[in-house]
Amino acid sequence: MLRSEHYLRLLPATTPAFAAAPAPFSCPLPYRGATRLRLPRTRTPRLRGEPSSTLRASAVPDAVAPLAPEMLQREVARTLADQAVARLGPRLLPSAVPEDVAEFRNGAGNALGSLDVRRGAPRSSIDFMLQSSLHCKVPNGAIDITSILIFLNTATDAPHFLLELIQGSPTSIVVVLDLLPRKDLALHPDYLQKYYENTRLDEQRAKIEELPQACPYRSPSLFVRSACSPTAVLVTIDCGQGGEGALEEIVQGRLATVAKDVLQIWLDSCADSTTEMDDTERDCLLKRDQIVRSKSIEVDLTASLPRMFDPDVSSRIISEIRKAFGVQEP
């Protein structure tokens, strides 16, 4: 949930959100060169457990509770989450997210979401795994944001994993996929080589950026941009008017495959990593992590969620994410 501010700042009801959203490329021809990662067609997945129409954080009766539409980006995220859980297994504790945060919606019924957080088990290098999904209707469409974050603790200095998919129209999607560095790469060239050069992550970035429908996405936050690695996938994929089929082909094809491969690289090179550090190094690492986490909440959540959800709902969500991030109230 680190990059949605670009879209969510457009959410006031009087704002035609999609007119202001990036539309950098227009090419309705589907890309057919990638191997398709076949994903099951199901109802919109919850972040934990079985699908349910009960979205508890609302005064609207359950009988009329709306469901978010089926979207391939959520199927991609669910497939990646299953891939991570299969590998991490006992290193993740069961979810302890309250029911009124696990699923939520606003009183008007035009915004709904889900959140799941699984903390790392004792003596594990996993700090937490966070999954979230947000759907918000606006006057001329809807905004959908799907996120997976897997953060490590100070048992290692290996990068964190981040995926965020932000869909602002049926034919375009913003993709943020990265292994977030935890050191200054210019000061630590061995770190750059170990986690980014040797793993050939730049080849994964190139597979997305070479798509004719892709162009660079730049967050309006300089801090957010500075937190990413040079191999980050930061693109808007825009298939132009009538390009719904082309976008679907890309999402379940090349995008799904690249995301799966990047996660596998993270699982192989980072998830099992341990690093010998003295107290000073560990303190610096912890301080850097805390700054990134605090700033992401400040830039994104506290400015955006209250525009989508009622104050009591947004405060519960932010409070639970602060708890996962280990960030106290300001």
Coordinates of C-alpha atoms in Angstrom, one line a residue:
M1 CA 0.0 0.0 0.0
L2 CA 2.9 2.3 -0.8
R3 CA 1.9 3.8 -4.1
S4 CA -1.8 4.4 -4.2
E5 CA -1.6 8.1 -3.4
H6 CA -1.4 9.0 -7.1
Y7 CA -5.0 7.7 -7.6
L8 CA -6.6 8.1 -4.2
R9 CA -5.9 11.8 -4.0
L10 CA -8.4 12.1 -6.8
L11 CA -11.2 10.5 -4.8
P12 CA -13.5 13.4 -3.7
A13 CA -16.9 12.8 -5.3
T14 CA -16.7 16.0 -7.3
T15 CA -13.5 14.9 -9.0
P16 CA -13.6 13.0 -12.3
A17 CA -10.9 10.6 -11.1
F18 CA -10.0 8.9 -14.3
A19 CA -9.8 12.0 -16.4
A20 CA -6.8 13.0 -14.3
A21 CA -5.3 9.5 -14.1
P22 CA -2.2 8.8 -16.3
A23 CA -3.0 7.6 -19.8
P24 CA 0.4 7.5 -21.3
F25 CA 0.1 4.9 -24.0
S26 CA -2.7 3.9 -26.4
C27 CA -2.3 0.6 -28.1
P28 CA -5.3 -1.7 -28.3
L29 CA -3.4 -4.7 -29.8
P30 CA -3.0 -7.5 -27.3
Y31 CA 0.5 -8.8 -26.6
R32 CA 0.7 -12.5 -27.4
G33 CA 4.4 -13.3 -27.0
A34 CA 4.4 -14.2 -23.3
T35 CA 3.7 -17.6 -21.7
R36 CA 0.4 -17.3 -20.0
L37 CA 0.2 -18.2 -16.3
R38 CA -3.2 -19.8 -16.2
L39 CA -5.2 -18.5 -13.3
P40 CA -8.5 -19.9 -12.1
R41 CA -11.7 -17.9 -12.8
T42 CA -13.3 -17.5 -9.4
R43 CA -15.2 -15.1 -7.4
T44 CA -13.3 -12.1 -6.0
P45 CA -10.9 -13.7 -3.5
R46 CA -10.8 -12.6 0.1
L47 CA -7.4 -12.2 1.7
R48 CA -8.0 -15.0 4.1
G49 CA -10.5 -17.8 4.3
E50 CA -13.3 -18.5 1.8
P51 CA -15.2 -15.8 -0.2
S52 CA -17.9 -14.1 1.8
S53 CA -20.5 -11.4 1.2
T54 CA -20.3 -10.3 4.8
L55 CA -18.3 -7.1 5.0
R56 CA -18.5 -6.3 8.7
A57 CA -17.2 -2.8 9.1
S58 CA -20.4 -1.1 8.0
A59 CA -23.9 -0.3 9.1
V60 CA -25.3 -1.6 5.8
P61 CA -27.1 -4.9 6.3
D62 CA -25.2 -8.0 5.2
A63 CA -28.0 -9.0 2.9
V64 CA -27.3 -6.0 0.6
A65 CA -23.5 -6.0 1.0
P66 CA -21.9 -5.4 -2.4
L67 CA -19.0 -7.5 -3.7
A68 CA -16.0 -6.1 -5.5
P69 CA -16.1 -7.2 -9.1
E70 CA -13.9 -10.1 -10.3
M71 CA -10.5 -8.8 -11.4
L72 CA -7.5 -10.6 -12.8
Q73 CA -5.1 -8.5 -10.7
R74 CA -6.6 -10.0 -7.5
E75 CA -6.2 -13.5 -9.0
V76 CA -2.5 -12.7 -9.7
A77 CA -2.1 -11.5 -6.1
R78 CA -3.8 -14.5 -4.7
T79 CA -1.5 -16.8 -6.7
L80 CA 1.6 -15.0 -5.5
A81 CA 0.3 -15.1 -1.9
D82 CA -0.2 -18.8 -2.1
Q83 CA 3.3 -19.2 -3.6
A84 CA 4.8 -17.2 -0.7
V85 CA 2.9 -19.1 2.0
A86 CA 3.8 -22.5 0.5
R87 CA 7.5 -21.6 0.8
L88 CA 7.4 -19.7 4.1
G89 CA 5.1 -22.1 5.8
P90 CA 5.7 -22.3 9.6
R91 CA 7.7 -19.1 9.5
L92 CA 4.3 -17.2 9.3
L93 CA 1.9 -17.1 12.3
P94 CA -1.9 -17.3 11.7
S95 CA -3.6 -14.1 10.9
A96 CA -4.8 -12.2 14.0
V97 CA -6.5 -9.3 12.2
P98 CA -9.9 -8.3 13.8
E99 CA -13.0 -9.3 11.8
D100 CA -14.0 -5.6 11.3
V101 CA -10.6 -4.9 9.7
A102 CA -10.3 -8.2 7.7
E103 CA -13.3 -7.0 5.7
F104 CA -14.7 -3.5 5.6
R105 CA -16.7 -1.0 3.6
N106 CA -18.0 2.5 4.0
G107 CA -21.5 3.4 5.0
A108 CA -22.4 4.5 1.5
G109 CA -21.5 1.1 0.1
N110 CA -19.3 2.5 -2.7
A111 CA -16.0 1.5 -1.2
L112 CA -14.9 -1.8 0.3
G113 CA -11.7 -3.6 1.1
S114 CA -10.0 -6.4 2.9
L115 CA -6.8 -6.7 4.9
D116 CA -4.8 -9.6 6.2
V117 CA -1.5 -9.5 8.2
R118 CA 0.5 -12.5 9.2
R119 CA 3.4 -11.9 11.6
G120 CA 6.6 -13.8 11.4
A121 CA 7.1 -16.7 13.9
P122 CA 9.7 -16.3 16.7
R123 CA 13.3 -16.7 15.5
S124 CA 12.1 -16.2 11.9
S125 CA 13.6 -13.5 9.6
I126 CA 10.0 -12.6 8.5
D127 CA 8.6 -9.5 10.2
F128 CA 5.2 -9.7 8.5
M129 CA 3.3 -10.4 5.3
L130 CA 0.5 -8.0 4.5
Q131 CA -2.2 -8.4 1.8
S132 CA -4.8 -5.8 1.0
S133 CA -7.4 -5.1 -1.5
L134 CA -9.4 -1.9 -2.0
H135 CA -12.3 -1.2 -4.4
C136 CA -13.8 2.3 -4.7
K137 CA -16.5 3.4 -7.0
V138 CA -16.3 7.0 -8.4
P139 CA -18.7 8.9 -10.7
N140 CA -17.2 7.6 -13.9
G141 CA -15.8 4.2 -12.9
A142 CA -13.9 2.5 -10.1
I143 CA -10.4 2.3 -8.6
D144 CA -9.0 -1.0 -7.5
I145 CA -5.8 -1.4 -5.5
T146 CA -4.2 -4.8 -4.7
S147 CA -1.1 -5.1 -2.6
I148 CA 1.3 -7.7 -1.2
L149 CA 4.2 -6.7 1.2
I150 CA 6.5 -9.1 2.8
F151 CA 8.9 -7.4 5.2
L152 CA 11.9 -8.9 6.9
N153 CA 13.3 -8.1 10.3
T154 CA 16.8 -7.3 11.5
A155 CA 18.0 -10.9 11.4
T156 CA 18.9 -10.0 7.8
D157 CA 19.5 -6.9 5.7
A158 CA 18.0 -8.5 2.6
P159 CA 15.4 -6.5 0.7
H160 CA 11.7 -6.5 1.3
F161 CA 9.2 -7.7 -1.3
L162 CA 6.5 -5.3 -2.7
L163 CA 3.8 -5.7 -5.3
E164 CA 1.1 -3.1 -5.9
L165 CA -1.4 -3.1 -8.7
I166 CA -3.6 0.0 -9.2
Q167 CA -6.3 -0.2 -11.8
G168 CA -8.0 3.1 -12.6
S169 CA -9.9 2.1 -15.8
P170 CA -10.8 -1.2 -17.6
T171 CA -7.9 -0.6 -20.0
S172 CA -5.0 0.6 -17.8
I173 CA -3.1 -0.5 -14.7
V174 CA -0.2 0.8 -12.7
V175 CA 2.3 -1.8 -11.7
V176 CA 4.8 -1.4 -8.8
L177 CA 6.9 -4.5 -8.3
D178 CA 10.2 -4.3 -6.4
L179 CA 12.6 -5.7 -3.9
L180 CA 12.9 -2.7 -1.6
P181 CA 16.5 -2.1 -0.7
R182 CA 17.4 -1.6 2.9
K183 CA 20.8 0.0 2.3
D184 CA 22.1 2.9 0.3
L185 CA 23.1 1.1 -2.9
A186 CA 25.8 3.6 -3.9
L187 CA 27.5 3.0 -0.5
H188 CA 27.1 -0.8 -0.6
P189 CA 28.0 -2.0 -4.1
D190 CA 28.3 -5.6 -2.8
Y191 CA 24.7 -5.4 -1.7
L192 CA 23.7 -4.1 -5.2
Q193 CA 25.6 -7.0 -6.8
K194 CA 24.3 -9.7 -4.4
Y195 CA 20.6 -8.9 -4.6
Y196 CA 20.1 -7.1 -7.9
E197 CA 22.9 -7.9 -10.3
N198 CA 23.5 -11.6 -9.5
T199 CA 19.8 -12.3 -9.4
R200 CA 19.3 -10.7 -12.8
L201 CA 16.3 -8.7 -11.6
D202 CA 16.8 -6.1 -14.3
E203 CA 15.8 -8.8 -16.9
Q204 CA 12.4 -9.0 -15.2
R205 CA 12.0 -5.3 -15.3
A206 CA 12.8 -5.2 -19.0
K207 CA 10.2 -7.9 -19.8
I208 CA 7.5 -5.5 -18.6
E209 CA 9.0 -2.2 -19.9
E210 CA 9.4 -3.6 -23.4
L211 CA 5.7 -4.0 -23.8
P212 CA 4.4 -1.4 -26.3
Q213 CA 1.6 -0.5 -24.0
A214 CA 3.9 0.3 -21.1
C215 CA 5.4 3.6 -20.1
P216 CA 7.2 4.8 -16.9
Y217 CA 5.1 5.5 -13.8
R218 CA 6.4 8.1 -11.5
S219 CA 5.0 8.5 -8.0
P220 CA 4.3 12.2 -7.1
S221 CA 6.2 11.5 -3.9
L222 CA 10.0 12.0 -4.3
F223 CA 10.5 10.0 -1.1
V224 CA 8.6 7.0 -2.5
R225 CA 10.6 7.1 -5.7
S226 CA 13.9 7.3 -3.7
A227 CA 12.9 4.1 -1.7
C228 CA 12.8 1.9 -4.8
S229 CA 15.6 -0.1 -6.3
P230 CA 17.0 0.6 -9.8
T231 CA 15.4 -2.7 -11.0
A232 CA 11.9 -1.8 -9.8
V233 CA 9.0 -2.3 -12.2
L234 CA 7.3 1.1 -12.1
V235 CA 5.0 1.3 -15.2
T236 CA 1.6 2.2 -16.4
I237 CA 0.2 -0.3 -18.9
D238 CA -2.4 1.4 -21.0
C239 CA -4.1 -0.4 -23.8
G240 CA -6.3 2.5 -25.0
Q241 CA -10.0 2.7 -25.8
G242 CA -11.4 -0.8 -26.3
G243 CA -8.3 -2.4 -25.0
E244 CA -9.9 -4.5 -22.2
G245 CA -9.0 -7.8 -23.8
A246 CA -5.4 -6.6 -24.4
L247 CA -5.0 -5.6 -20.8
E248 CA -6.4 -9.0 -19.6
E249 CA -4.0 -10.8 -21.9
I250 CA -1.1 -8.8 -20.4
V251 CA -2.2 -9.2 -16.7
Q252 CA -2.7 -12.9 -16.8
G253 CA 0.2 -13.4 -19.2
R254 CA 3.4 -11.5 -18.9
L255 CA 2.6 -9.5 -15.8
A256 CA 1.6 -12.6 -13.8
T257 CA 4.7 -14.5 -15.0
V258 CA 7.1 -11.7 -14.1
A259 CA 5.6 -11.2 -10.7
K260 CA 5.8 -14.9 -10.0
D261 CA 9.5 -14.9 -11.1
V262 CA 10.4 -11.8 -9.0
L263 CA 8.8 -13.4 -5.9
Q264 CA 10.6 -16.6 -6.5
I265 CA 13.9 -14.6 -6.7
W266 CA 13.0 -13.0 -3.4
L267 CA 12.1 -16.3 -1.8
D268 CA 15.4 -17.9 -3.0
S269 CA 17.8 -15.1 -2.3
C270 CA 16.2 -13.1 0.5
A271 CA 13.6 -15.0 2.6
D272 CA 16.2 -17.4 4.0
S273 CA 19.0 -14.9 4.3
T274 CA 20.7 -14.1 7.6
T275 CA 23.3 -11.4 8.1
E276 CA 25.9 -11.0 10.7
M277 CA 25.6 -7.4 12.0
D278 CA 27.0 -5.5 15.0
D279 CA 24.7 -3.4 17.1
T280 CA 25.4 -0.2 15.2
E281 CA 24.6 -1.8 11.8
R282 CA 21.5 -3.3 13.2
D283 CA 20.3 0.0 14.7
C284 CA 20.9 1.8 11.4
L285 CA 18.9 -0.9 9.5
L286 CA 16.1 -0.7 12.0
K287 CA 16.0 3.1 11.8
R288 CA 15.9 3.1 8.0
D289 CA 13.1 0.5 8.0
Q290 CA 11.1 2.6 10.5
I291 CA 11.5 5.8 8.4
V292 CA 10.3 4.0 5.2
R293 CA 7.3 2.5 7.0
S294 CA 6.3 5.7 8.8
K295 CA 6.6 7.7 5.6
S296 CA 4.6 5.3 3.6
I297 CA 1.7 5.5 6.1
E298 CA 2.0 9.3 6.1
V299 CA 2.2 9.7 2.3
D300 CA -0.4 7.1 1.5
L301 CA -2.8 5.9 4.1
T302 CA -3.5 8.8 6.4
A303 CA -4.1 11.1 3.4
S304 CA -6.1 8.6 1.3
L305 CA -8.2 6.2 3.3
P306 CA -10.3 8.8 5.0
R307 CA -11.4 9.9 1.5
M308 CA -12.7 6.3 0.8
F309 CA -14.0 5.2 4.2
D310 CA -15.8 6.5 7.2
P311 CA -13.5 7.9 9.9
D312 CA -14.0 5.0 12.3
V313 CA -13.3 2.4 9.6
S314 CA -10.2 4.2 8.2
S315 CA -8.8 4.7 11.7
R316 CA -9.2 0.9 12.4
I317 CA -7.4 0.0 9.2
I318 CA -4.6 2.5 9.7
S319 CA -4.2 1.4 13.4
E320 CA -3.9 -2.3 12.3
I321 CA -1.3 -1.4 9.6
R322 CA 0.6 0.7 12.1
K323 CA 0.7 -2.3 14.4
A324 CA 2.0 -4.5 11.6
F325 CA 4.6 -1.9 10.6
G326 CA 5.7 -1.4 14.2
V327 CA 4.9 2.3 13.9
Q328 CA 3.4 4.2 16.7
E329 CA 0.7 6.9 16.5
P330 CA 2.3 10.3 15.8

